[in-house]
Amino acid sequence: MSKEVTIDTSGIYYKELNEQINEIIKDNPDLERITLNNVLGQRFIGNGISKNNLTIVINGIPGGDLAMFMKGPRVEVYGNADHAPGNTLDEGKVIIHGSSGDATGHSMRGGSVYVQGSVGYRSGIHMKEYKGKTPVLVIGETAGDFLGEYMAGGIIINLNIQSEDTEFVKNSMLGTGIHGGVIYIRGKVNESQLGVAADIKEFKKEDLEKITYYIEDYCNEFNYSDEIKNKLLNSNYTKIAPISSRPFKKLYTPDIR
Amino acid sequence: MIPSTVPPKYKITIDHDKCILCGRCAKECAWDAIRKSKDKIITYDNRCGSCFRCASMCPRDAITIIENPSQGRKHPVWTPEARQDVLNQANSGCILLSGMGNAKDYPIYYDNIVLDACQVTNPSIDPLREPMELRTYIGSKPEKLEFEYIEEEIDGKKVKKSKLKTKIAPNLKLDTPIMIGHMSYGAISLNSHKAMAKAVKRCGTFMGTGEGGLHRDLYEYSDNIITQVASGRFGVNSEYLSKGAAIEIKIGQGAKPGIGGHLPGEKVSAEVSMTRMIPEGSDAISPAPHHDIYSIEDLAQLVRSLKEATRWKLPVFVKISAVHNVAAIANGIATSDADAVVIDGFKGGTGAAPKVFRDNVGIPIEVAISAVDDRLREQGNRNKVSIIASGGIRNSADVFKSIALGADAVYIGTAAMIAMGCTVCGRCYGGKCCWGIATQRADLVERLEIEEAADRVSNLIGAWTHEIKELLGAAGINSIESLRGNRDRLRGIGLNEVELKALGLKQAGL
């Protein structure tokens, strides 16, 4: 019965590695930490794992769909991540000390994904929430186009740390098809950068209150100084939210035949 | 004034000599096509979809619904329907919505295929006396079996024992090659789901959840449930994935190839919202593409991610709609660790689809089955995936013909709904199904008696299963395995040479 296990993953095929992780979790009910060294492209790490109080540390670059369907654990990546980390995440926290690929946080329905660097296209797509479960995606630097596409719930915060909050961000098609949830972007957004169904709303005091916890938590996770934290908290944000929860209501007309 | 409607399609006639003014009809009609005033039953023909609920419930048989003979000028091109569609769109500027399956008069190839029977040279088999093997395994089969031999000592004697070395992929075990396809909770009512779940359990077969998640009341049927993962990922979490015996990835649907699903907010009740894990009243949108799939390799990634999540214990199916390049897609799926490919033909039903798609897009299931079966065989991939055919299967002969054309099993949808009382009125998207099937309105849902509906669905599957046994016996075959892809048991009639070639059939008489 160990509390900590380390695996050198060099040359281990993804299926074997994930099976090994599952077996270790099964055999060690008190397990608190698994460290995976030399990770190089192994996919689906943490996929479907349902366990609280477990940290999976990944040293290297995990492959696609990291922590997919995961419920509970904390995953820390020291390196970049491939596409769709946090895909359909249920509960838990994914911390990426680097950048991640397309569709980061795809269909998240709970938990949080923090990315220190940038994310690819269509990140936060299909994020949704139900009652107390609100997924959160925080992006340190830039995001690709179609951020928050078809978003149905949850919170996306794009910090653009490298740029000034007076600059216009470069994204386009922001929140295409969005019908729930909210996107906060540090910086300015032109209306022409919005996708269909998205709208720019006034950033209010309640919004700042809503994101303060996540910004503080994000800065703690990545060891940012108080100076940076205060800069982020005292910045101008653009709030993007849906025009309505039924954006396509008027698209169809019933035919009774 | 510009007219906004052509004359009503249906005409409701009340026989006032018979009518006792009980008002039952008005209560039964959720579309408000009939109302009761003090001393009269008043009809609103333009609201009637001919679902026949009123007529069925009238204690005096006083209601007749007929197609309205007064449809204006008759014209072979500008039919009343064509004119009504133009008027609706001129009014709204919107996409026309429709329900059920393709309503156009395309050829039904099943009806131009006849079965073979045996006489004396190859005698027929009597299924009443002799066992007929209908058991079907859905899933990947190994190319060959390898054994290892171990010597053991039993009672002082050395005995050579064989042990299977080949790892067999998880398969679904079906007692009959008929399953119920995916209709989501949301599109149809919880009572319909419960009735079908009871029926498939009794029949030793499976039903699909559709893309709406799985209601907790159905967890007890999880051994007979196939869960579905669509692009919207509604209700998908690890618990859901583990509550089925197989998982199906929905890429396409026969009624609307190339477009996604859209459950309007009106149908997202509290219970539906809980099952789908989205807020009440909000639209549930599953767009056309899965946004993590842009290639066959990406699709393989999703297949494998679902297998990882369930630790490679469950078979994973991929559902696509029948389109002209279906064989190439299916072959790609066969190389992706998927266990079955589901092909949904263009006559497949739906809760809601743009009418232009329902009636015009896709290809018939009959030709898709043979195209896929042929391609998989050519590429040496037929053993890697099972083929499940769906979309317009109406009777046991259609099932039999599908299997002889190359399918392993079929999904039925509309047939199961008809067994539960659906009258194919085609207004499922309206959410006011008077029979309690395609609705979430509590008072209407209650109308479907679960036990009775379950009996009728299991009767239907049971009856077809008997008929398939008889057909097998008549063909001189005692196992469904021997029928699969056995197109020599079929002949085409009234088909041209190109059609026969596409179906891989000989002309009757040859």
Coordinates of N, CA, C and O in Angstrom, one line a residue, chain B residues 72-182:
Chain B
G72 N -58.6 22.6 -53.6 CA -58.4 23.6 -54.7 C -58.1 22.9 -56.0 O -58.3 21.7 -56.1
R73 N -57.5 23.6 -56.9 CA -57.3 23.0 -58.2 C -56.3 21.9 -58.2 O -55.2 22.0 -57.5
K74 N -56.6 20.8 -58.8 CA -55.6 19.7 -58.9 C -54.6 20.0 -59.9 O -54.8 20.5 -61.0
H75 N -53.3 19.7 -59.5 CA -52.2 20.0 -60.4 C -51.1 18.9 -60.1 O -50.8 18.7 -59.0
P76 N -50.6 18.3 -61.2 CA -49.7 17.2 -60.9 C -48.3 17.7 -60.3 O -47.6 16.9 -59.6
V77 N -47.9 18.9 -60.5 CA -46.7 19.4 -60.0 C -46.9 20.2 -58.7 O -46.3 19.9 -57.7
W78 N -47.8 21.2 -58.8 CA -48.1 22.0 -57.6 C -49.2 21.4 -56.8 O -50.3 21.8 -56.7
T79 N -48.7 20.3 -56.1 CA -49.7 19.6 -55.2 C -50.0 20.5 -54.0 O -49.3 21.5 -53.8
P80 N -51.0 20.2 -53.3 CA -51.4 21.0 -52.1 C -50.2 21.1 -51.2 O -49.9 22.1 -50.6
E81 N -49.4 20.0 -51.0 CA -48.3 20.0 -50.1 C -47.2 21.0 -50.6 O -46.6 21.7 -49.8
A82 N -46.9 20.9 -51.9 CA -45.9 21.8 -52.4 C -46.3 23.3 -52.2 O -45.5 24.1 -51.9
R83 N -47.6 23.5 -52.4 CA -48.0 24.9 -52.2 C -48.0 25.3 -50.8 O -47.6 26.4 -50.4
Q84 N -48.4 24.4 -49.9 CA -48.4 24.7 -48.5 C -47.0 25.0 -48.0 O -46.7 25.9 -47.2
D85 N -46.0 24.3 -48.5 CA -44.6 24.5 -48.1 C -44.1 25.9 -48.5 O -43.5 26.6 -47.7
V86 N -44.5 26.2 -49.7 CA -44.1 27.6 -50.2 C -44.7 28.6 -49.3 O -44.1 29.6 -48.9
L87 N -46.0 28.4 -49.0 CA -46.7 29.4 -48.2 C -46.1 29.5 -46.8 O -45.9 30.6 -46.3
N88 N -45.8 28.4 -46.2 CA -45.2 28.4 -44.9 C -43.9 29.2 -44.9 O -43.6 30.0 -44.0
Q89 N -43.1 28.9 -45.9 CA -41.8 29.6 -45.9 C -41.9 31.0 -46.3 O -41.1 31.8 -45.9
A90 N -42.9 31.3 -47.1 CA -43.1 32.7 -47.5 C -43.6 33.5 -46.2 O -43.2 34.7 -46.1
N91 N -44.3 32.8 -45.4 CA -44.7 33.4 -44.1 C -43.5 33.6 -43.1 O -43.4 34.7 -42.5
S92 N -42.7 32.6 -43.0 CA -41.8 32.6 -41.9 C -40.4 32.9 -42.3 O -39.6 33.4 -41.4
G93 N -40.0 32.6 -43.5 CA -38.6 32.8 -43.9 C -37.7 31.8 -43.2 O -36.5 32.0 -43.1
C94 N -38.2 30.7 -42.8 CA -37.5 29.7 -42.0 C -37.3 28.3 -42.7 O -38.1 28.0 -43.6
I95 N -36.5 27.5 -42.1 CA -36.3 26.1 -42.5 C -37.5 25.3 -42.1 O -38.0 25.4 -41.0
L96 N -38.1 24.5 -43.1 CA -39.2 23.7 -42.7 C -38.8 22.5 -41.9 O -37.9 21.8 -42.2
L97 N -39.5 22.3 -40.8 CA -39.2 21.2 -39.9 C -40.2 20.1 -40.1 O -41.4 20.3 -40.5
S98 N -39.7 18.9 -40.0 CA -40.6 17.7 -40.2 C -40.2 16.6 -39.2 O -39.1 16.6 -38.6
G99 N -41.1 15.6 -39.1 CA -40.7 14.5 -38.2 C -40.9 13.2 -39.0 O -41.3 13.1 -40.1
M100 N -40.6 12.0 -38.3 CA -40.7 10.7 -38.9 C -39.7 10.5 -40.0 O -38.8 11.3 -40.2
G101 N -40.0 9.5 -40.9 CA -39.1 9.2 -41.9 C -39.4 9.9 -43.3 O -40.5 10.5 -43.4
N102 N -38.6 9.7 -44.2 CA -38.7 10.2 -45.6 C -40.2 9.9 -46.1 O -40.7 8.8 -46.1
A103 N -40.8 11.0 -46.6 CA -42.2 10.9 -47.0 C -42.4 10.9 -48.5 O -43.5 11.2 -49.0
K104 N -41.3 10.7 -49.2 CA -41.4 10.8 -50.7 C -41.5 9.4 -51.2 O -41.0 8.4 -50.6
D105 N -42.0 9.3 -52.4 CA -42.3 8.0 -53.0 C -41.1 7.4 -53.8 O -41.2 7.2 -55.0
Y106 N -40.1 7.1 -53.0 CA -38.9 6.5 -53.7 C -39.1 5.0 -53.8 O -39.9 4.4 -53.0
P107 N -38.4 4.4 -54.7 CA -38.5 2.9 -54.7 C -38.0 2.3 -53.4 O -37.0 2.7 -52.9
I108 N -38.8 1.3 -53.0 CA -38.3 0.5 -51.8 C -37.7 -0.8 -52.3 O -38.5 -1.6 -52.8
Y109 N -36.4 -0.9 -52.3 CA -35.8 -2.1 -52.9 C -36.2 -3.4 -52.3 O -36.3 -4.4 -52.9
Y110 N -36.4 -3.3 -50.9 CA -36.9 -4.5 -50.3 C -38.1 -5.1 -51.0 O -38.2 -6.4 -51.1
D111 N -38.9 -4.3 -51.5 CA -40.1 -4.8 -52.2 C -39.9 -5.3 -53.6 O -40.8 -5.9 -54.2
N112 N -38.7 -5.2 -54.0 CA -38.3 -5.7 -55.3 C -37.3 -6.9 -55.2 O -36.5 -7.2 -56.1
I113 N -37.2 -7.4 -54.0 CA -36.3 -8.5 -53.7 C -37.2 -9.7 -53.2 O -38.0 -9.5 -52.3
V114 N -37.0 -10.8 -53.8 CA -37.8 -12.0 -53.3 C -36.8 -13.0 -52.7 O -35.6 -13.1 -53.0
L115 N -37.3 -13.8 -51.8 CA -36.5 -14.8 -51.1 C -36.6 -16.1 -51.8 O -37.5 -16.4 -52.5
D116 N -35.6 -16.9 -51.5 CA -35.5 -18.2 -52.1 C -36.2 -19.2 -51.1 O -36.2 -19.0 -49.9
A117 N -36.7 -20.3 -51.6 CA -37.1 -21.4 -50.7 C -36.7 -22.7 -51.3 O -36.4 -22.8 -52.5
C118 N -36.6 -23.7 -50.4 CA -36.1 -25.0 -50.9 C -37.2 -26.0 -51.2 O -38.3 -25.9 -50.7
Q119 N -36.9 -26.9 -52.0 CA -37.9 -28.0 -52.3 C -37.2 -29.3 -51.9 O -36.9 -29.5 -50.8
V120 N -37.0 -30.2 -52.9 CA -36.5 -31.5 -52.6 C -35.0 -31.7 -52.7 O -34.4 -32.5 -51.9
T121 N -34.4 -30.9 -53.5 CA -32.9 -31.1 -53.7 C -32.2 -30.7 -52.5 O -31.2 -31.3 -52.1
N122 N -32.6 -29.6 -51.9 CA -32.0 -29.2 -50.6 C -33.2 -29.0 -49.7 O -33.7 -27.9 -49.7
P123 N -33.5 -30.0 -48.9 CA -34.8 -29.9 -48.2 C -34.9 -28.8 -47.2 O -33.9 -28.4 -46.6
S124 N -36.1 -28.3 -47.1 CA -36.4 -27.3 -46.1 C -36.4 -27.9 -44.7 O -36.4 -29.1 -44.5
I125 N -36.3 -27.0 -43.7 CA -36.2 -27.5 -42.3 C -37.4 -27.0 -41.6 O -37.8 -25.9 -41.8
D126 N -37.9 -27.9 -40.7 CA -39.1 -27.5 -39.9 C -38.7 -26.8 -38.6 O -38.2 -27.5 -37.7
P127 N -38.8 -25.5 -38.5 CA -38.4 -24.9 -37.3 C -39.2 -25.2 -36.0 O -38.8 -24.9 -34.9
L128 N -40.3 -25.8 -36.2 CA -41.1 -26.2 -35.1 C -40.5 -27.4 -34.4 O -40.7 -27.6 -33.2
R129 N -39.8 -28.2 -35.1 CA -39.2 -29.4 -34.6 C -37.7 -29.3 -34.3 O -37.1 -29.8 -33.4
E130 N -37.1 -28.5 -35.2 CA -35.6 -28.5 -35.2 C -35.1 -27.1 -34.7 O -35.7 -26.1 -34.9
P131 N -34.0 -27.1 -34.0 CA -33.5 -25.9 -33.5 C -33.0 -24.9 -34.6 O -32.4 -25.4 -35.6
M132 N -33.4 -23.7 -34.4 CA -32.9 -22.6 -35.4 C -32.0 -21.7 -34.6 O -32.5 -21.2 -33.6
E133 N -30.9 -21.5 -35.1 CA -29.9 -20.7 -34.3 C -30.0 -19.2 -34.8 O -29.5 -18.8 -35.9
L134 N -30.6 -18.4 -34.0 CA -30.7 -17.0 -34.3 C -29.7 -16.1 -33.5 O -29.7 -14.9 -33.6
R135 N -29.0 -16.8 -32.6 CA -28.0 -16.1 -31.8 C -27.0 -15.3 -32.7 O -26.5 -15.8 -33.6
T136 N -26.9 -14.0 -32.3 CA -26.0 -13.2 -33.1 C -25.0 -12.5 -32.1 O -25.4 -12.0 -31.1
Y137 N -23.7 -12.5 -32.5 CA -22.8 -11.7 -31.7 C -22.3 -10.5 -32.5 O -21.9 -10.6 -33.6
I138 N -22.5 -9.4 -31.8 CA -22.1 -8.1 -32.5 C -20.8 -7.7 -31.9 O -20.6 -7.5 -30.7
G139 N -19.8 -7.6 -32.8 CA -18.5 -7.1 -32.3 C -17.4 -7.7 -33.3 O -17.7 -8.4 -34.2
S140 N -16.2 -7.3 -32.9 CA -15.0 -7.7 -33.7 C -14.7 -9.2 -33.5 O -14.8 -9.7 -32.4
K141 N -14.5 -9.9 -34.6 CA -14.1 -11.3 -34.5 C -12.7 -11.5 -34.9 O -12.2 -10.8 -35.8
P142 N -12.0 -12.4 -34.3 CA -10.6 -12.6 -34.7 C -10.4 -13.2 -36.1 O -11.4 -13.9 -36.6
E143 N -9.3 -12.9 -36.7 CA -9.1 -13.4 -38.0 C -9.0 -14.9 -38.0 O -9.5 -15.6 -38.9
K144 N -8.3 -15.4 -37.0 CA -8.2 -16.9 -36.9 C -8.1 -17.2 -35.4 O -7.8 -16.3 -34.6
L145 N -8.3 -18.4 -35.0 CA -8.2 -18.8 -33.6 C -6.9 -19.6 -33.4 O -6.6 -20.4 -34.2
E146 N -6.2 -19.2 -32.3 CA -5.0 -19.9 -32.0 C -5.2 -20.6 -30.6 O -5.7 -20.0 -29.7
F147 N -4.7 -21.8 -30.6 CA -4.8 -22.6 -29.3 C -3.4 -22.9 -28.8 O -2.4 -23.0 -29.6
E148 N -3.3 -23.1 -27.5 CA -2.1 -23.7 -27.0 C -2.5 -24.9 -26.2 O -3.6 -25.1 -25.7
Y149 N -1.5 -25.9 -26.2 CA -1.8 -27.2 -25.6 C -1.0 -27.4 -24.4 O 0.2 -27.2 -24.4
I150 N -1.7 -27.7 -23.3 CA -1.0 -27.9 -22.0 C -1.2 -29.4 -21.6 O -2.3 -29.9 -21.7
E151 N -0.1 -29.9 -21.2 CA -0.2 -31.3 -20.7 C -0.6 -31.3 -19.2 O 0.1 -30.6 -18.4
E152 N -1.6 -32.0 -18.8 CA -2.0 -32.1 -17.4 C -2.1 -33.5 -17.0 O -2.4 -34.4 -17.8
E153 N -1.8 -33.8 -15.7 CA -2.0 -35.2 -15.3 C -3.3 -35.3 -14.6 O -3.6 -34.6 -13.6
I154 N -4.1 -36.2 -15.1 CA -5.4 -36.5 -14.4 C -5.5 -37.9 -14.2 O -5.3 -38.8 -15.1
D155 N -5.7 -38.3 -12.9 CA -5.6 -39.7 -12.4 C -4.4 -40.4 -12.9 O -4.5 -41.6 -13.5
G156 N -3.3 -39.8 -12.8 CA -2.0 -40.5 -13.2 C -1.8 -40.5 -14.7 O -0.7 -41.0 -15.2
K157 N -2.8 -40.1 -15.5 CA -2.6 -40.1 -16.9 C -2.3 -38.7 -17.4 O -2.9 -37.7 -17.0
K158 N -1.4 -38.7 -18.4 CA -1.1 -37.4 -19.0 C -2.1 -37.0 -20.1 O -2.4 -37.8 -21.0
V159 N -2.8 -35.9 -19.9 CA -3.8 -35.5 -20.8 C -3.5 -34.2 -21.5 O -3.0 -33.2 -20.8
K160 N -3.6 -34.1 -22.8 CA -3.3 -32.9 -23.5 C -4.6 -32.0 -23.5 O -5.6 -32.5 -24.0
K161 N -4.4 -30.8 -22.9 CA -5.6 -30.0 -22.9 C -5.4 -28.7 -23.8 O -4.3 -28.1 -23.8
S162 N -6.4 -28.3 -24.5 CA -6.2 -27.2 -25.4 C -6.8 -25.9 -24.7 O -7.8 -26.0 -23.9
K163 N -6.1 -24.8 -24.9 CA -6.6 -23.6 -24.3 C -6.6 -22.5 -25.4 O -5.6 -22.4 -26.2
L164 N -7.6 -21.7 -25.4 CA -7.7 -20.6 -26.4 C -6.7 -19.6 -26.2 O -6.6 -19.0 -25.1
K165 N -5.8 -19.3 -27.2 CA -4.8 -18.3 -27.0 C -5.2 -16.9 -27.5 O -4.9 -15.9 -27.0
T166 N -6.1 -17.0 -28.5 CA -6.5 -15.7 -29.1 C -7.4 -14.9 -28.1 O -8.3 -15.5 -27.5
K167 N -7.1 -13.6 -28.0 CA -8.0 -12.8 -27.2 C -9.2 -12.4 -28.0 O -9.1 -11.8 -29.1
I168 N -10.4 -12.7 -27.4 CA -11.6 -12.4 -28.2 C -12.1 -11.0 -27.7 O -12.2 -10.7 -26.5
A169 N -12.4 -10.1 -28.6 CA -12.9 -8.8 -28.3 C -14.3 -8.9 -27.7 O -15.0 -9.8 -28.0
P170 N -14.7 -8.0 -26.8 CA -16.0 -8.0 -26.2 C -17.1 -7.9 -27.3 O -17.0 -7.1 -28.2
N171 N -18.0 -8.8 -27.2 CA -19.1 -8.9 -28.2 C -20.5 -8.8 -27.4 O -20.6 -9.1 -26.3
L172 N -21.5 -8.3 -28.1 CA -22.9 -8.3 -27.6 C -23.5 -9.6 -28.0 O -23.4 -9.9 -29.2
K173 N -24.2 -10.2 -27.1 CA -24.9 -11.5 -27.4 C -26.4 -11.2 -27.6 O -27.1 -10.8 -26.6
L174 N -26.9 -11.4 -28.8 CA -28.3 -11.2 -29.1 C -29.0 -12.5 -29.3 O -28.5 -13.4 -30.0
D175 N -30.2 -12.6 -28.7 CA -31.0 -13.8 -29.0 C -31.8 -13.7 -30.3 O -32.3 -14.7 -30.8
T176 N -31.9 -12.5 -30.8 CA -32.5 -12.3 -32.1 C -31.8 -11.2 -32.7 O -31.3 -10.3 -32.1
P177 N -31.7 -11.2 -34.1 CA -30.9 -10.1 -34.7 C -31.7 -8.8 -34.8 O -31.3 -8.0 -35.7
I178 N -32.6 -8.6 -34.0 CA -33.4 -7.3 -34.0 C -33.2 -6.5 -32.8 O -33.5 -7.0 -31.6
M179 N -32.7 -5.3 -32.9 CA -32.5 -4.4 -31.8 C -33.4 -3.2 -32.0 O -33.8 -2.9 -33.1
I180 N -33.5 -2.4 -30.9 CA -34.2 -1.1 -31.1 C -33.2 0.0 -31.1 O -32.4 0.1 -30.3
G181 N -33.3 0.8 -32.2 CA -32.3 1.8 -32.4 C -32.4 3.0 -31.5 O -33.3 3.0 -30.6
H182 N -31.6 4.0 -31.7 CA -31.4 5.1 -30.7 C -32.5 6.2 -30.9 O -32.5 6.8 -32.0

